[in-house]
């Protein structure tokens, strides 16, 4: 039971990171029907950006107060990663809108290869260890249980929850969110009703990247190390989360992320860590084969 | 003549003056964005020091230079829209008005008698055989021109390496180009073929010529096994599930250490022999029997012709199959699955045969890979390989055999050429390593090619069935398949 509770906490932490990345996949798929293959690498890039900004703040500017540093790193990483994704969409995907369906997918795969190799070239191929941060660990020894909960884990889950709430408000109650949902339903009709479709799609990429940047900051805090190749596997797992939750559905992406995090952690704990990635990939295949619309997604209707 | 040209020049100068401010504005915006993109990731290099702590090394000049380059590029491009085209036109009209006029006239008359489409058709007809002849002669040409030691690199790194990808491209073309099934995990079958030969030869001592068909059959079986569950899936979903299967096979290769030796891979795989005669430096070796001086080049040349034969077999089978009912069913399936079903085509069998045949050729290529390397490890079968092969097929124009071959030569040959750029060290200093930019440029090339030529290098198709006359149609009319 100790182990179960402990893994539950670990799984929710990991799942929060996956959920944040999954939103980027699910929003882009919802609005332009494209699997944004480079999203995992955008996440990796954001982790690098966060790490470097953290070091600029602490080493060059000499800021001492950790909460302030944390907030500045978060905001800067979100803004810069959003700028990157905006530029990527503008250069690599927008010219291909209206082209045949495979073209953006190939372009995105190319972008993914480009981004990971770009980071390798400019930052070097070795693992980047993040500076050690103070991390208080609470021992929750109530009754028969012995479970630890670290400040980092609380921080990750709480920040994720707050940002998701803000994001939910944005999509559900603002005109921007309405425009986005309208484009998702019918792009041509939305354009006829005066919605700037290109701008809305750009903003979708910007929001997706900002949330991926939050996940990137969390990733650096949680694992304390980042590498240029770290984009691919979390990217595929987050995509799995988006598919499991029902692609196109925002609550589905979060739910899927939490489930994938939990499954991965429990699989590693109770079976073997060797095959933990296989578990995620198997879930992806099984979901797509037997339940293509996911848990919360709408089934796709085929028109002849 | 004079009055209209004066007015047009007037409007031009007004246009270029009016162009300047917006051009500057958009160039400044692009430069700022470029600077923002550079800011943390290029401006600072995070490097571990001796105590394994990260320290920052500033690289501001580089990021300023990049921003300035972007600014200049965008500015010139904006200005070029108005001015350069006019300058080009002026130069052109002067040339045409002078002595060039007669030539242009002659050329136009020539075009009248022989329409350009005929020239293109002749090019299309003779380019394939010509290229094939060139490829067959390539090792001998290289050997004759460069001698045995220098030509080894060219035959091996360019010839054999490109031909492997030509073969993989043609194999995947059956699945993606003909049947329209988007497969992102093709490398799995390549891996199955490679490990089949590696394991069968090292444990049972079977020869390459027995293992080759076995590897093909095993890969085809895996094609059916992996193809069966995904029959209902379409498009992107199919791509992702096949990607997942490709990764699962790679992870099994990594983690099933008892069978595959994990990351360390399998080494000591027997090398290829000339139908039983080994390419060794002793009395029973190839060189001694044929009374030739021993060099390792003979094995490489044999490997070259072996992969060429395998690739041509793939090509031949594909071309023949396109005319058989099964090939027509593939293409019909690519165009419209529902119509196929209503016409009584068994879509299950049609899809599975496409998967199986594509996988079989991947398996052949895999066992060739392992006999060539003498060593296999999971590192060779990553997702990048699948993406490369798919990019070759798409760039080749999905369904065009010649296009796939050209695309493979470009996508594999050009990054290989990057290794030759040692002279660039003289410009950028000794630390500059061109090979490190190989994959970076490869990814960028994929994006640029998609934007520039989304329908691939060869964007026309010859129909396999026609009524009276065989006419090439545009690739735009061919569907990419939905499932």
PDB file of C-alpha atoms in Angstrom, chain B residues 8-189:
ATOM      1  CA  UNK B   8       6.221  53.227 -66.356  1.00  0.00           C
ATOM      2  CA  UNK B   9       9.646  54.291 -65.069  1.00  0.00           C
ATOM      3  CA  UNK B  10       7.959  57.011 -63.064  1.00  0.00           C
ATOM      4  CA  UNK B  11       5.596  54.565 -61.440  1.00  0.00           C
ATOM      5  CA  UNK B  12       8.478  52.231 -60.817  1.00  0.00           C
ATOM      6  CA  UNK B  13      10.486  54.817 -58.908  1.00  0.00           C
ATOM      7  CA  UNK B  14       7.417  55.792 -56.922  1.00  0.00           C
ATOM      8  CA  UNK B  15       6.779  52.125 -56.236  1.00  0.00           C
ATOM      9  CA  UNK B  16      10.338  51.515 -55.069  1.00  0.00           C
ATOM     10  CA  UNK B  17      10.249  54.546 -52.779  1.00  0.00           C
ATOM     11  CA  UNK B  18       6.921  53.381 -51.405  1.00  0.00           C
ATOM     12  CA  UNK B  19       8.380  49.912 -51.112  1.00  0.00           C
ATOM     13  CA  UNK B  20      11.292  51.009 -48.962  1.00  0.00           C
ATOM     14  CA  UNK B  21       9.426  51.797 -45.747  1.00  0.00           C
ATOM     15  CA  UNK B  22       7.285  48.645 -45.585  1.00  0.00           C
ATOM     16  CA  UNK B  23      10.287  46.565 -46.615  1.00  0.00           C
ATOM     17  CA  UNK B  24      12.339  48.088 -43.816  1.00  0.00           C
ATOM     18  CA  UNK B  25       9.499  47.578 -41.393  1.00  0.00           C
ATOM     19  CA  UNK B  26       8.974  43.916 -42.188  1.00  0.00           C
ATOM     20  CA  UNK B  27      12.711  43.292 -42.284  1.00  0.00           C
ATOM     21  CA  UNK B  28      13.061  44.891 -38.850  1.00  0.00           C
ATOM     22  CA  UNK B  29      10.234  42.738 -37.545  1.00  0.00           C
ATOM     23  CA  UNK B  30      11.822  39.591 -38.966  1.00  0.00           C
ATOM     24  CA  UNK B  31      15.198  40.583 -37.543  1.00  0.00           C
ATOM     25  CA  UNK B  32      13.654  41.121 -34.111  1.00  0.00           C
ATOM     26  CA  UNK B  33      11.912  37.755 -34.247  1.00  0.00           C
ATOM     27  CA  UNK B  34      15.167  36.099 -35.298  1.00  0.00           C
ATOM     28  CA  UNK B  35      16.920  37.785 -32.392  1.00  0.00           C
ATOM     29  CA  UNK B  36      14.189  36.586 -30.038  1.00  0.00           C
ATOM     30  CA  UNK B  37      14.602  33.050 -31.337  1.00  0.00           C
ATOM     31  CA  UNK B  38      18.359  33.270 -30.872  1.00  0.00           C
ATOM     32  CA  UNK B  39      18.210  34.928 -27.479  1.00  0.00           C
ATOM     33  CA  UNK B  40      18.816  32.252 -24.896  1.00  0.00           C
ATOM     34  CA  UNK B  41      19.562  29.211 -26.989  1.00  0.00           C
ATOM     35  CA  UNK B  42      22.249  30.673 -29.256  1.00  0.00           C
ATOM     36  CA  UNK B  43      23.348  33.704 -27.225  1.00  0.00           C
ATOM     37  CA  UNK B  44      24.503  31.483 -24.385  1.00  0.00           C
ATOM     38  CA  UNK B  45      26.134  28.105 -24.524  1.00  0.00           C
ATOM     39  CA  UNK B  46      25.640  26.073 -21.366  1.00  0.00           C
ATOM     40  CA  UNK B  47      28.701  23.911 -20.884  1.00  0.00           C
ATOM     41  CA  UNK B  48      29.688  21.587 -18.072  1.00  0.00           C
ATOM     42  CA  UNK B  49      32.961  22.492 -16.398  1.00  0.00           C
ATOM     43  CA  UNK B  50      35.363  20.192 -14.579  1.00  0.00           C
ATOM     44  CA  UNK B  51      33.120  19.923 -11.501  1.00  0.00           C
ATOM     45  CA  UNK B  52      30.207  18.912 -13.753  1.00  0.00           C
ATOM     46  CA  UNK B  53      28.519  22.233 -13.058  1.00  0.00           C
ATOM     47  CA  UNK B  54      26.985  24.155 -15.877  1.00  0.00           C
ATOM     48  CA  UNK B  55      28.554  27.475 -16.778  1.00  0.00           C
ATOM     49  CA  UNK B  56      27.371  29.918 -19.393  1.00  0.00           C
ATOM     50  CA  UNK B  57      29.531  31.032 -22.271  1.00  0.00           C
ATOM     51  CA  UNK B  58      28.229  34.120 -24.061  1.00  0.00           C
ATOM     52  CA  UNK B  59      27.872  34.048 -27.820  1.00  0.00           C
ATOM     53  CA  UNK B  60      26.250  37.394 -28.476  1.00  0.00           C
ATOM     54  CA  UNK B  61      28.058  38.244 -31.741  1.00  0.00           C
ATOM     55  CA  UNK B  62      26.673  35.080 -33.345  1.00  0.00           C
ATOM     56  CA  UNK B  63      23.097  35.892 -32.445  1.00  0.00           C
ATOM     57  CA  UNK B  64      23.498  39.495 -33.625  1.00  0.00           C
ATOM     58  CA  UNK B  65      24.946  38.202 -36.880  1.00  0.00           C
ATOM     59  CA  UNK B  66      22.010  35.839 -37.395  1.00  0.00           C
ATOM     60  CA  UNK B  67      19.496  38.598 -36.700  1.00  0.00           C
ATOM     61  CA  UNK B  68      21.331  40.902 -39.117  1.00  0.00           C
ATOM     62  CA  UNK B  69      21.386  38.225 -41.809  1.00  0.00           C
ATOM     63  CA  UNK B  70      17.662  37.640 -41.437  1.00  0.00           C
ATOM     64  CA  UNK B  71      17.077  41.390 -41.590  1.00  0.00           C
ATOM     65  CA  UNK B  72      19.114  41.701 -44.801  1.00  0.00           C
ATOM     66  CA  UNK B  73      17.506  38.656 -46.393  1.00  0.00           C
ATOM     67  CA  UNK B  74      13.953  39.808 -45.745  1.00  0.00           C
ATOM     68  CA  UNK B  75      14.768  43.364 -46.805  1.00  0.00           C
ATOM     69  CA  UNK B  76      16.344  42.306 -50.092  1.00  0.00           C
ATOM     70  CA  UNK B  77      13.527  39.893 -50.771  1.00  0.00           C
ATOM     71  CA  UNK B  78      10.915  42.581 -50.229  1.00  0.00           C
ATOM     72  CA  UNK B  79      12.781  45.036 -52.436  1.00  0.00           C
ATOM     73  CA  UNK B  80      13.427  42.390 -55.074  1.00  0.00           C
ATOM     74  CA  UNK B  81       9.717  41.945 -55.538  1.00  0.00           C
ATOM     75  CA  UNK B  82       9.447  45.359 -57.133  1.00  0.00           C
ATOM     76  CA  UNK B  83      12.846  46.252 -58.506  1.00  0.00           C
ATOM     77  CA  UNK B  84      14.788  43.182 -59.509  1.00  0.00           C
ATOM     78  CA  UNK B  85      12.087  41.782 -61.679  1.00  0.00           C
ATOM     79  CA  UNK B  86      12.054  45.050 -63.617  1.00  0.00           C
ATOM     80  CA  UNK B  87      15.831  44.935 -63.979  1.00  0.00           C
ATOM     81  CA  UNK B  88      15.678  41.374 -65.176  1.00  0.00           C
ATOM     82  CA  UNK B  89      13.034  42.372 -67.709  1.00  0.00           C
ATOM     83  CA  UNK B  90      15.127  45.303 -68.937  1.00  0.00           C
ATOM     84  CA  UNK B  91      18.246  43.202 -69.421  1.00  0.00           C
ATOM     85  CA  UNK B  92      16.136  40.605 -71.148  1.00  0.00           C
ATOM     86  CA  UNK B  93      14.526  43.112 -73.517  1.00  0.00           C
ATOM     87  CA  UNK B  94      17.892  44.672 -74.446  1.00  0.00           C
ATOM     88  CA  UNK B  95      19.277  41.257 -75.272  1.00  0.00           C
ATOM     89  CA  UNK B  96      16.201  40.320 -77.244  1.00  0.00           C
ATOM     90  CA  UNK B  97      16.239  43.661 -79.093  1.00  0.00           C
ATOM     91  CA  UNK B  98      19.887  43.266 -80.113  1.00  0.00           C
ATOM     92  CA  UNK B  99      21.650  40.309 -81.559  1.00  0.00           C
ATOM     93  CA  UNK B 100      19.885  37.904 -79.214  1.00  0.00           C
ATOM     94  CA  UNK B 101      16.636  38.594 -81.034  1.00  0.00           C
ATOM     95  CA  UNK B 102      17.499  36.349 -83.928  1.00  0.00           C
ATOM     96  CA  UNK B 103      18.388  33.493 -81.575  1.00  0.00           C
ATOM     97  CA  UNK B 104      15.175  33.869 -79.639  1.00  0.00           C
ATOM     98  CA  UNK B 105      13.256  33.913 -82.877  1.00  0.00           C
ATOM     99  CA  UNK B 106      15.056  30.797 -84.095  1.00  0.00           C
ATOM    100  CA  UNK B 107      14.420  29.068 -80.809  1.00  0.00           C
ATOM    101  CA  UNK B 108      10.739  29.895 -81.009  1.00  0.00           C
ATOM    102  CA  UNK B 109      10.517  28.547 -84.534  1.00  0.00           C
ATOM    103  CA  UNK B 110      12.299  25.409 -83.413  1.00  0.00           C
ATOM    104  CA  UNK B 111       9.758  25.018 -80.658  1.00  0.00           C
ATOM    105  CA  UNK B 112       7.007  25.298 -83.214  1.00  0.00           C
ATOM    106  CA  UNK B 113       8.216  22.293 -85.194  1.00  0.00           C
ATOM    107  CA  UNK B 114       9.030  20.134 -82.193  1.00  0.00           C
ATOM    108  CA  UNK B 115       6.739  20.753 -79.233  1.00  0.00           C
ATOM    109  CA  UNK B 116       8.571  20.792 -75.900  1.00  0.00           C
ATOM    110  CA  UNK B 117       6.453  17.945 -74.592  1.00  0.00           C
ATOM    111  CA  UNK B 118       8.077  15.601 -77.131  1.00  0.00           C
ATOM    112  CA  UNK B 119      11.516  16.542 -75.881  1.00  0.00           C
ATOM    113  CA  UNK B 120      10.362  15.973 -72.331  1.00  0.00           C
ATOM    114  CA  UNK B 121       8.832  12.652 -73.260  1.00  0.00           C
ATOM    115  CA  UNK B 122      12.082  11.573 -74.918  1.00  0.00           C
ATOM    116  CA  UNK B 123      13.952  12.691 -71.812  1.00  0.00           C
ATOM    117  CA  UNK B 124      11.561  10.717 -69.676  1.00  0.00           C
ATOM    118  CA  UNK B 125      11.952   7.653 -71.884  1.00  0.00           C
ATOM    119  CA  UNK B 126      15.729   7.631 -72.084  1.00  0.00           C
ATOM    120  CA  UNK B 127      16.695   9.022 -68.689  1.00  0.00           C
ATOM    121  CA  UNK B 128      15.839   5.811 -66.814  1.00  0.00           C
ATOM    122  CA  UNK B 129      17.925   3.427 -68.970  1.00  0.00           C
ATOM    123  CA  UNK B 130      20.727   5.980 -69.162  1.00  0.00           C
ATOM    124  CA  UNK B 131      20.813   6.342 -65.377  1.00  0.00           C
ATOM    125  CA  UNK B 132      20.735   2.564 -64.979  1.00  0.00           C
ATOM    126  CA  UNK B 133      23.676   2.187 -67.366  1.00  0.00           C
ATOM    127  CA  UNK B 134      25.565   4.819 -65.406  1.00  0.00           C
ATOM    128  CA  UNK B 135      24.857   3.042 -62.131  1.00  0.00           C
ATOM    129  CA  UNK B 136      26.007  -0.309 -63.538  1.00  0.00           C
ATOM    130  CA  UNK B 137      29.216   1.265 -64.806  1.00  0.00           C
ATOM    131  CA  UNK B 138      29.758   3.314 -61.611  1.00  0.00           C
ATOM    132  CA  UNK B 139      32.090   0.971 -59.673  1.00  0.00           C
ATOM    133  CA  UNK B 140      34.216   0.279 -62.740  1.00  0.00           C
ATOM    134  CA  UNK B 141      34.370   3.981 -63.565  1.00  0.00           C
ATOM    135  CA  UNK B 142      35.341   4.809 -59.993  1.00  0.00           C
ATOM    136  CA  UNK B 143      37.926   2.027 -59.984  1.00  0.00           C
ATOM    137  CA  UNK B 144      39.370   3.146 -63.308  1.00  0.00           C
ATOM    138  CA  UNK B 145      39.496   6.821 -62.424  1.00  0.00           C
ATOM    139  CA  UNK B 146      40.566   6.720 -58.771  1.00  0.00           C
ATOM    140  CA  UNK B 147      42.330   3.404 -58.290  1.00  0.00           C
ATOM    141  CA  UNK B 148      41.421   0.678 -55.780  1.00  0.00           C
ATOM    142  CA  UNK B 149      42.049   2.477 -52.501  1.00  0.00           C
ATOM    143  CA  UNK B 150      40.440   5.852 -53.266  1.00  0.00           C
ATOM    144  CA  UNK B 151      37.423   4.395 -55.046  1.00  0.00           C
ATOM    145  CA  UNK B 152      36.515   2.166 -52.079  1.00  0.00           C
ATOM    146  CA  UNK B 153      35.029   5.118 -50.220  1.00  0.00           C
ATOM    147  CA  UNK B 154      33.023   6.263 -53.224  1.00  0.00           C
ATOM    148  CA  UNK B 155      31.588   2.859 -54.029  1.00  0.00           C
ATOM    149  CA  UNK B 156      30.828   2.068 -50.404  1.00  0.00           C
ATOM    150  CA  UNK B 157      29.668   5.389 -48.928  1.00  0.00           C
ATOM    151  CA  UNK B 158      27.848   6.633 -51.993  1.00  0.00           C
ATOM    152  CA  UNK B 159      27.063   3.646 -54.220  1.00  0.00           C
ATOM    153  CA  UNK B 160      26.079   0.964 -51.738  1.00  0.00           C
ATOM    154  CA  UNK B 161      24.627   3.357 -49.177  1.00  0.00           C
ATOM    155  CA  UNK B 162      22.383   5.108 -51.706  1.00  0.00           C
ATOM    156  CA  UNK B 163      21.274   1.835 -53.300  1.00  0.00           C
ATOM    157  CA  UNK B 164      20.171   0.467 -49.908  1.00  0.00           C
ATOM    158  CA  UNK B 165      17.890   3.467 -49.548  1.00  0.00           C
ATOM    159  CA  UNK B 166      16.732   3.185 -53.166  1.00  0.00           C
ATOM    160  CA  UNK B 167      15.681  -0.361 -52.390  1.00  0.00           C
ATOM    161  CA  UNK B 168      14.025   0.596 -49.099  1.00  0.00           C
ATOM    162  CA  UNK B 169      12.291   3.465 -50.882  1.00  0.00           C
ATOM    163  CA  UNK B 170      10.983   1.169 -53.589  1.00  0.00           C
ATOM    164  CA  UNK B 171       9.852  -1.328 -50.967  1.00  0.00           C
ATOM    165  CA  UNK B 172       8.002   1.316 -48.974  1.00  0.00           C
ATOM    166  CA  UNK B 173       6.639   2.724 -52.211  1.00  0.00           C
ATOM    167  CA  UNK B 174       4.493  -0.398 -52.557  1.00  0.00           C
ATOM    168  CA  UNK B 175       2.847   0.386 -49.228  1.00  0.00           C
ATOM    169  CA  UNK B 176       2.714   4.189 -49.387  1.00  0.00           C
ATOM    170  CA  UNK B 177       2.830   5.051 -53.061  1.00  0.00           C
ATOM    171  CA  UNK B 178       0.710   2.282 -54.526  1.00  0.00           C
ATOM    172  CA  UNK B 179      -1.604   1.134 -51.753  1.00  0.00           C
ATOM    173  CA  UNK B 180      -1.720   4.553 -50.066  1.00  0.00           C
ATOM    174  CA  UNK B 181      -1.095   3.164 -46.568  1.00  0.00           C
ATOM    175  CA  UNK B 182       1.011   5.633 -44.613  1.00  0.00           C
ATOM    176  CA  UNK B 183       3.654   3.605 -42.824  1.00  0.00           C
ATOM    177  CA  UNK B 184       6.001   5.354 -40.378  1.00  0.00           C
ATOM    178  CA  UNK B 185       7.462   2.166 -38.939  1.00  0.00           C
ATOM    179  CA  UNK B 186       8.998   0.641 -42.032  1.00  0.00           C
ATOM    180  CA  UNK B 187      12.352   0.381 -40.324  1.00  0.00           C
ATOM    181  CA  UNK B 188      10.889  -2.425 -38.184  1.00  0.00           C
ATOM    182  CA  UNK B 189      10.933  -4.764 -41.181  1.00  0.00           C
TER     183      UNK B 189
END
